[in-house]
Amino acid sequence: MTAHAAPISLDFEEGIDRKTLRCLRDRFLLVNQQRWSRAHSALPYRQQMVLEILPLVFHLNHPALPGYLDRDCPYGLSNYQPSPTTINAARRLARTFTLKDEGKRKPDLDAIFLMGSPGTLGHSVASDFDVWLCHRNDLSERGIRCLERKAEKLSSWAESLGVELHVFVFCASDWRAGRQRAEVTGENCGSAQHFLLLDEFYRTSIHLAGAWPMWWLIPAEQEANYNECMRKLVDCRFVRSEDYIDFGPVPAIPEAEFLGAGVWQLYKGIDAPWKSILKLLLIECYASTRGEALLSSEFKRAVFRGETDADGLDPYLMLYDRLEEWLAGPDSAARLDLIRRSLYLKAGLPLTRSESGQQWRARLLRQLVERWGWSENMLTELDERQRWRAEDVTILRRIVVNELTHGYRLLSKMARDHGERAAISANDINLLGRKLYAAFQRKAGKVELINPGLAPSLAEENLAFHHQSEQGVDADGWLLYRDLEDPADAFWQPVIRRSGNLAELMVWCYCNGLLTRSTRLNVRSGTSIASVSELREMLDALRAFLPFPIASADRAALSRGVRPLRNLLLVNVGVDPQAHLTEKGLHKLSSRHDSLGFSGGRENLVISIDQITFNSWHEVSLQHYAAGDTLIQCLKNVLASVAASPAELPDIQVHCHNRGHGSAIARRVKELFADVLRPFFAGGAGPHPLRYVIEMDRRYFLLQFNGIEPGFVALESFEALMQHLALPQDRYLPVVFDRYALQEEMALRAVCLASEPDNIQVFYLIQGERARLWVVDELGSVFGWEQAVTSRRHLLAPVLRFLDNLVERRLLRNADASGVVAGVQCYEVVRRDGAWRAEYRPESDSGMPLAGLEVHAVGIQEGDSRLRFDIFCGDQEFSVQEYGDQLIPAVAHYIRSLRQNDEHYPVYLTDVHLPHDLAPQGYQQDIQTSQYLYYRSVLENSLNAQLAGAR
């Protein structure tokens, strides 16, 4: 540093000279003026206007100036007199602008400052402007809100000129008391830091107008006695209190603040790593070298010594010097190299092509790199960031993420070891942790974003996708190359990335910006059938699904649990679902156009699915399904994710390459997902209790939830499906059929559609001499069978008598209980106007008792042995103890002996009693109707088979 004036020493014990205080203030203002001039000169002409008139728009509430809201908005800055240059700038904006004398009006605003990188080596064209606007501490809440709205409006105006401006409105007394209004957003650090931010403010701020910082006048060695010294200056009238603004001292950084500040810098570092790395390392340096002076104190000591040269007092140079001294050991060489790279890239000034308009910055930066011993090749590499490739960025990202993660873990450990409560709210630290997790955490299927602000673009002119079989390898993976015109060169060219499937490679390329619409593609598909046209279609689908670049999730999204926002299903990537026919030049035509049961062979045309999910934390993940029942697996995965957050259903998009039946396949899959999600999550709640039946590939899949976990059962035949539908349930579960399921069983669909809870419903369909019957019981279990029919009365009477006995017994046993099954209702299934429906039929004409033998059975469960029955025919008892395995033949012989003229007609059980310990594993309080019907059917079939066999 170069001294330009004699040192100043203030002795608060011996006495203070007002002239010396003014000299000290002017010395700080000299440094201030140099920084303002540098900040001003670094901007293009139109943007210089923003900085020029910034104090004026708050000093005056003039309708012709940017940001004006209404006449009641607070205004006026202490001791501010706009310069002729500022007035001319205002007149260029508004020709009618004139400066009027406001008289002795008390100003509403104390001061306005610009802080951060403007006017320093670290300022670049991409840097923003952070402004502190300090109002009187007695300003009304309405006035504060009005100022905040004006600041927002002014920021919008500045944005129209290409300047990113953030104005933070508060008063000094609130700051000293720690009552900041901010919370963690894109620019505010919320509760994360106070003294660290004040340290940065004191060493980087540019005073634009209003009161000067009281901190300037308190010697660094008196920082611990700051308040006492400040009171002496004011009370003894060495200074006028209205001329100075007091933000308080920075004697040391409290232990509790390191964790919050460290996490905050990680938050910022996700999108802009270079600046955050420097600040994070400074925080670590402060934490590990407690007792050493802060940079703000070093800056103040230098000014007190008379050093006012802006070069020597540049905040970024001072920061680097401190870090270089701290990392002097050989073990820290890699970290020091990262710091140097970060400072160079933060400056954003390529020395190999520096412009004359940046002379002072270029000179400072050139001095640094010469001190570091960097070669021109090193500079060229950093200056050509726009030419960095994916491989370069991947390596650098690993270094950056390791450093950010190292800093976070170290600071977290410090906070735990010292037992201090972190100076960051639990809500803020949770929010920041979630953003870190979303950006850096690796997990299965997640697409890693390799360019978090490291390079401007990774777009490639040419990309080549090679199937591994092209290289004589018996594998199903894919390799990604660039600029590969001759496939034979693949053996000698470096591979950008390897992947097990083509879709994952495409998604990775797209999400990381390698693949654009202008990228030329080359595909060597090998044993696959992928083509350039398919990749182009896939790229269009990705662009419609997820705009690039992928922005970080906002605060509102991170404050909530993660949930899927939308899914893109890529069906049959590189696969021909009818390859066995395509090879023969054949193509199936069929009236069955369902893609899940296509043609007479009922073929499922969905062979593979790549599910791409974009969630509320803006993570992208991919799940590949290529084995087994791929569609069912994918559907189960989607349902599980929705069940965790059913209030908002994710959007489902489907794409299938337009070969063969591609568009029909995509449409069918999209329909299926919508049809399944709708009943399970109707009304933004769920999953609702039901069973959903899908027919696919000559099989049936039955889906139902166990809590929030979806489960599927695969059934190989219609008979197996009916057996499963008859099984007992824990609660009422209606059966819902997919739109293409059981098209040959429309009567059954009508039966299930008419199902109601807490009822026993009998449905029948008479078809000539045969009839089909279904009973849907109180919990929705469906039991069906077919039998001969002579009349409607003889068809229904046996089953109605059986069910009436069952209901009567339940009523007697549960006379005082609520929710007992109401009764039995009859419906006839008919076809009218081309549609099947169930029509209610009263029981009055079918419930008349029929003459005949009363046959009922009583079940006996003995230990783990199978269930056996005693059968009663009228008053005649046939016990299993007496007859054993000959029980059924004995009963059949007895019934046959009672019939005259060798009559042949079926026998029907009028009642069945079942033990409550049907399953050895537990006790069943209420046995379902379907269970009674099952055992009735087993016994009746055995008896009737015995009767028929004895004829």
mmCIF file with all atom_site columns, N, CA and C in Angstrom, residues 210-228:
data_model
loop_
_atom_site.group_PDB
_atom_site.id
_atom_site.type_symbol
_atom_site.label_atom_id
_atom_site.label_alt_id
_atom_site.label_comp_id
_atom_site.label_asym_id
_atom_site.label_entity_id
_atom_site.label_seq_id
_atom_site.pdbx_PDB_ins_code
_atom_site.Cartn_x
_atom_site.Cartn_y
_atom_site.Cartn_z
_atom_site.occupancy
_atom_site.B_iso_or_equiv
_atom_site.pdbx_formal_charge
_atom_site.auth_seq_id
_atom_site.auth_comp_id
_atom_site.auth_asym_id
_atom_site.auth_atom_id
_atom_site.pdbx_PDB_model_num
ATOM 1  N N  . GLY A 1 210 ? -26.139 11.211 2.032  1.00 0.00 ? 210 GLY A N  1
ATOM 2  C CA . GLY A 1 210 ? -26.670 11.161 3.374  1.00 0.00 ? 210 GLY A CA 1
ATOM 3  C C  . GLY A 1 210 ? -25.584 11.111 4.430  1.00 0.00 ? 210 GLY A C  1
ATOM 4  N N  . ALA A 1 211 ? -25.950 10.575 5.582  1.00 0.00 ? 211 ALA A N  1
ATOM 5  C CA . ALA A 1 211 ? -25.041 10.527 6.723  1.00 0.00 ? 211 ALA A CA 1
ATOM 6  C C  . ALA A 1 211 ? -23.880 9.577  6.449  1.00 0.00 ? 211 ALA A C  1
ATOM 7  N N  . TRP A 1 212 ? -22.736 9.898  7.111  1.00 0.00 ? 212 TRP A N  1
ATOM 8  C CA . TRP A 1 212 ? -21.553 9.068  6.948  1.00 0.00 ? 212 TRP A CA 1
ATOM 9  C C  . TRP A 1 212 ? -21.494 8.019  8.054  1.00 0.00 ? 212 TRP A C  1
ATOM 10 N N  . PRO A 1 213 ? -20.853 6.889  7.836  1.00 0.00 ? 213 PRO A N  1
ATOM 11 C CA . PRO A 1 213 ? -20.765 5.859  8.888  1.00 0.00 ? 213 PRO A CA 1
ATOM 12 C C  . PRO A 1 213 ? -19.978 6.336  10.102 1.00 0.00 ? 213 PRO A C  1
ATOM 13 N N  . MET A 1 214 ? -20.577 6.213  11.266 1.00 0.00 ? 214 MET A N  1
ATOM 14 C CA . MET A 1 214 ? -19.878 6.540  12.505 1.00 0.00 ? 214 MET A CA 1
ATOM 15 C C  . MET A 1 214 ? -18.638 5.666  12.681 1.00 0.00 ? 214 MET A C  1
ATOM 16 N N  . TRP A 1 215 ? -18.685 4.487  12.123 1.00 0.00 ? 215 TRP A N  1
ATOM 17 C CA . TRP A 1 215 ? -17.576 3.518  12.246 1.00 0.00 ? 215 TRP A CA 1
ATOM 18 C C  . TRP A 1 215 ? -16.269 4.086  11.744 1.00 0.00 ? 215 TRP A C  1
ATOM 19 N N  . TRP A 1 216 ? -16.326 5.017  10.777 1.00 0.00 ? 216 TRP A N  1
ATOM 20 C CA . TRP A 1 216 ? -15.108 5.611  10.235 1.00 0.00 ? 216 TRP A CA 1
ATOM 21 C C  . TRP A 1 216 ? -14.275 6.295  11.333 1.00 0.00 ? 216 TRP A C  1
ATOM 22 N N  . LEU A 1 217 ? -14.961 6.855  12.329 1.00 0.00 ? 217 LEU A N  1
ATOM 23 C CA . LEU A 1 217 ? -14.293 7.713  13.304 1.00 0.00 ? 217 LEU A CA 1
ATOM 24 C C  . LEU A 1 217 ? -13.797 6.983  14.538 1.00 0.00 ? 217 LEU A C  1
ATOM 25 N N  . ILE A 1 218 ? -14.078 5.684  14.640 1.00 0.00 ? 218 ILE A N  1
ATOM 26 C CA . ILE A 1 218 ? -13.662 4.922  15.819 1.00 0.00 ? 218 ILE A CA 1
ATOM 27 C C  . ILE A 1 218 ? -12.424 4.106  15.454 1.00 0.00 ? 218 ILE A C  1
ATOM 28 N N  . PRO A 1 219 ? -11.276 4.357  16.071 1.00 0.00 ? 219 PRO A N  1
ATOM 29 C CA . PRO A 1 219 ? -10.050 3.603  15.718 1.00 0.00 ? 219 PRO A CA 1
ATOM 30 C C  . PRO A 1 219 ? -10.250 2.101  15.868 1.00 0.00 ? 219 PRO A C  1
ATOM 31 N N  . ALA A 1 220 ? -9.548  1.344  15.036 1.00 0.00 ? 220 ALA A N  1
ATOM 32 C CA . ALA A 1 220 ? -9.700  -0.110 15.053 1.00 0.00 ? 220 ALA A CA 1
ATOM 33 C C  . ALA A 1 220 ? -9.356  -0.707 16.401 1.00 0.00 ? 220 ALA A C  1
ATOM 34 N N  . GLU A 1 221 ? -8.367  -0.142 17.069 1.00 0.00 ? 221 GLU A N  1
ATOM 35 C CA . GLU A 1 221 ? -7.975  -0.683 18.368 1.00 0.00 ? 221 GLU A CA 1
ATOM 36 C C  . GLU A 1 221 ? -9.011  -0.380 19.449 1.00 0.00 ? 221 GLU A C  1
ATOM 37 N N  . GLN A 1 222 ? -9.969  0.528  19.153 1.00 0.00 ? 222 GLN A N  1
ATOM 38 C CA . GLN A 1 222 ? -11.029 0.858  20.101 1.00 0.00 ? 222 GLN A CA 1
ATOM 39 C C  . GLN A 1 222 ? -12.357 0.170  19.757 1.00 0.00 ? 222 GLN A C  1
ATOM 40 N N  . GLU A 1 223 ? -12.316 -0.809 18.850 1.00 0.00 ? 223 GLU A N  1
ATOM 41 C CA . GLU A 1 223 ? -13.541 -1.472 18.404 1.00 0.00 ? 223 GLU A CA 1
ATOM 42 C C  . GLU A 1 223 ? -14.301 -2.098 19.573 1.00 0.00 ? 223 GLU A C  1
ATOM 43 N N  . ALA A 1 224 ? -13.572 -2.618 20.536 1.00 0.00 ? 224 ALA A N  1
ATOM 44 C CA . ALA A 1 224 ? -14.221 -3.231 21.696 1.00 0.00 ? 224 ALA A CA 1
ATOM 45 C C  . ALA A 1 224 ? -14.942 -2.193 22.556 1.00 0.00 ? 224 ALA A C  1
ATOM 46 N N  . ASN A 1 225 ? -14.481 -0.918 22.479 1.00 0.00 ? 225 ASN A N  1
ATOM 47 C CA . ASN A 1 225 ? -15.103 0.178  23.241 1.00 0.00 ? 225 ASN A CA 1
ATOM 48 C C  . ASN A 1 225 ? -15.898 1.099  22.319 1.00 0.00 ? 225 ASN A C  1
ATOM 49 N N  . TYR A 1 226 ? -16.395 0.528  21.265 1.00 0.00 ? 226 TYR A N  1
ATOM 50 C CA . TYR A 1 226 ? -17.032 1.315  20.208 1.00 0.00 ? 226 TYR A CA 1
ATOM 51 C C  . TYR A 1 226 ? -18.153 2.204  20.748 1.00 0.00 ? 226 TYR A C  1
ATOM 52 N N  . ASN A 1 227 ? -19.083 1.642  21.489 1.00 0.00 ? 227 ASN A N  1
ATOM 53 C CA . ASN A 1 227 ? -20.241 2.403  21.950 1.00 0.00 ? 227 ASN A CA 1
ATOM 54 C C  . ASN A 1 227 ? -19.829 3.556  22.867 1.00 0.00 ? 227 ASN A C  1
ATOM 55 N N  . GLU A 1 228 ? -18.861 3.315  23.733 1.00 0.00 ? 228 GLU A N  1
ATOM 56 C CA . GLU A 1 228 ? -18.381 4.361  24.643 1.00 0.00 ? 228 GLU A CA 1
ATOM 57 C C  . GLU A 1 228 ? -17.743 5.509  23.853 1.00 0.00 ? 228 GLU A C  1
#
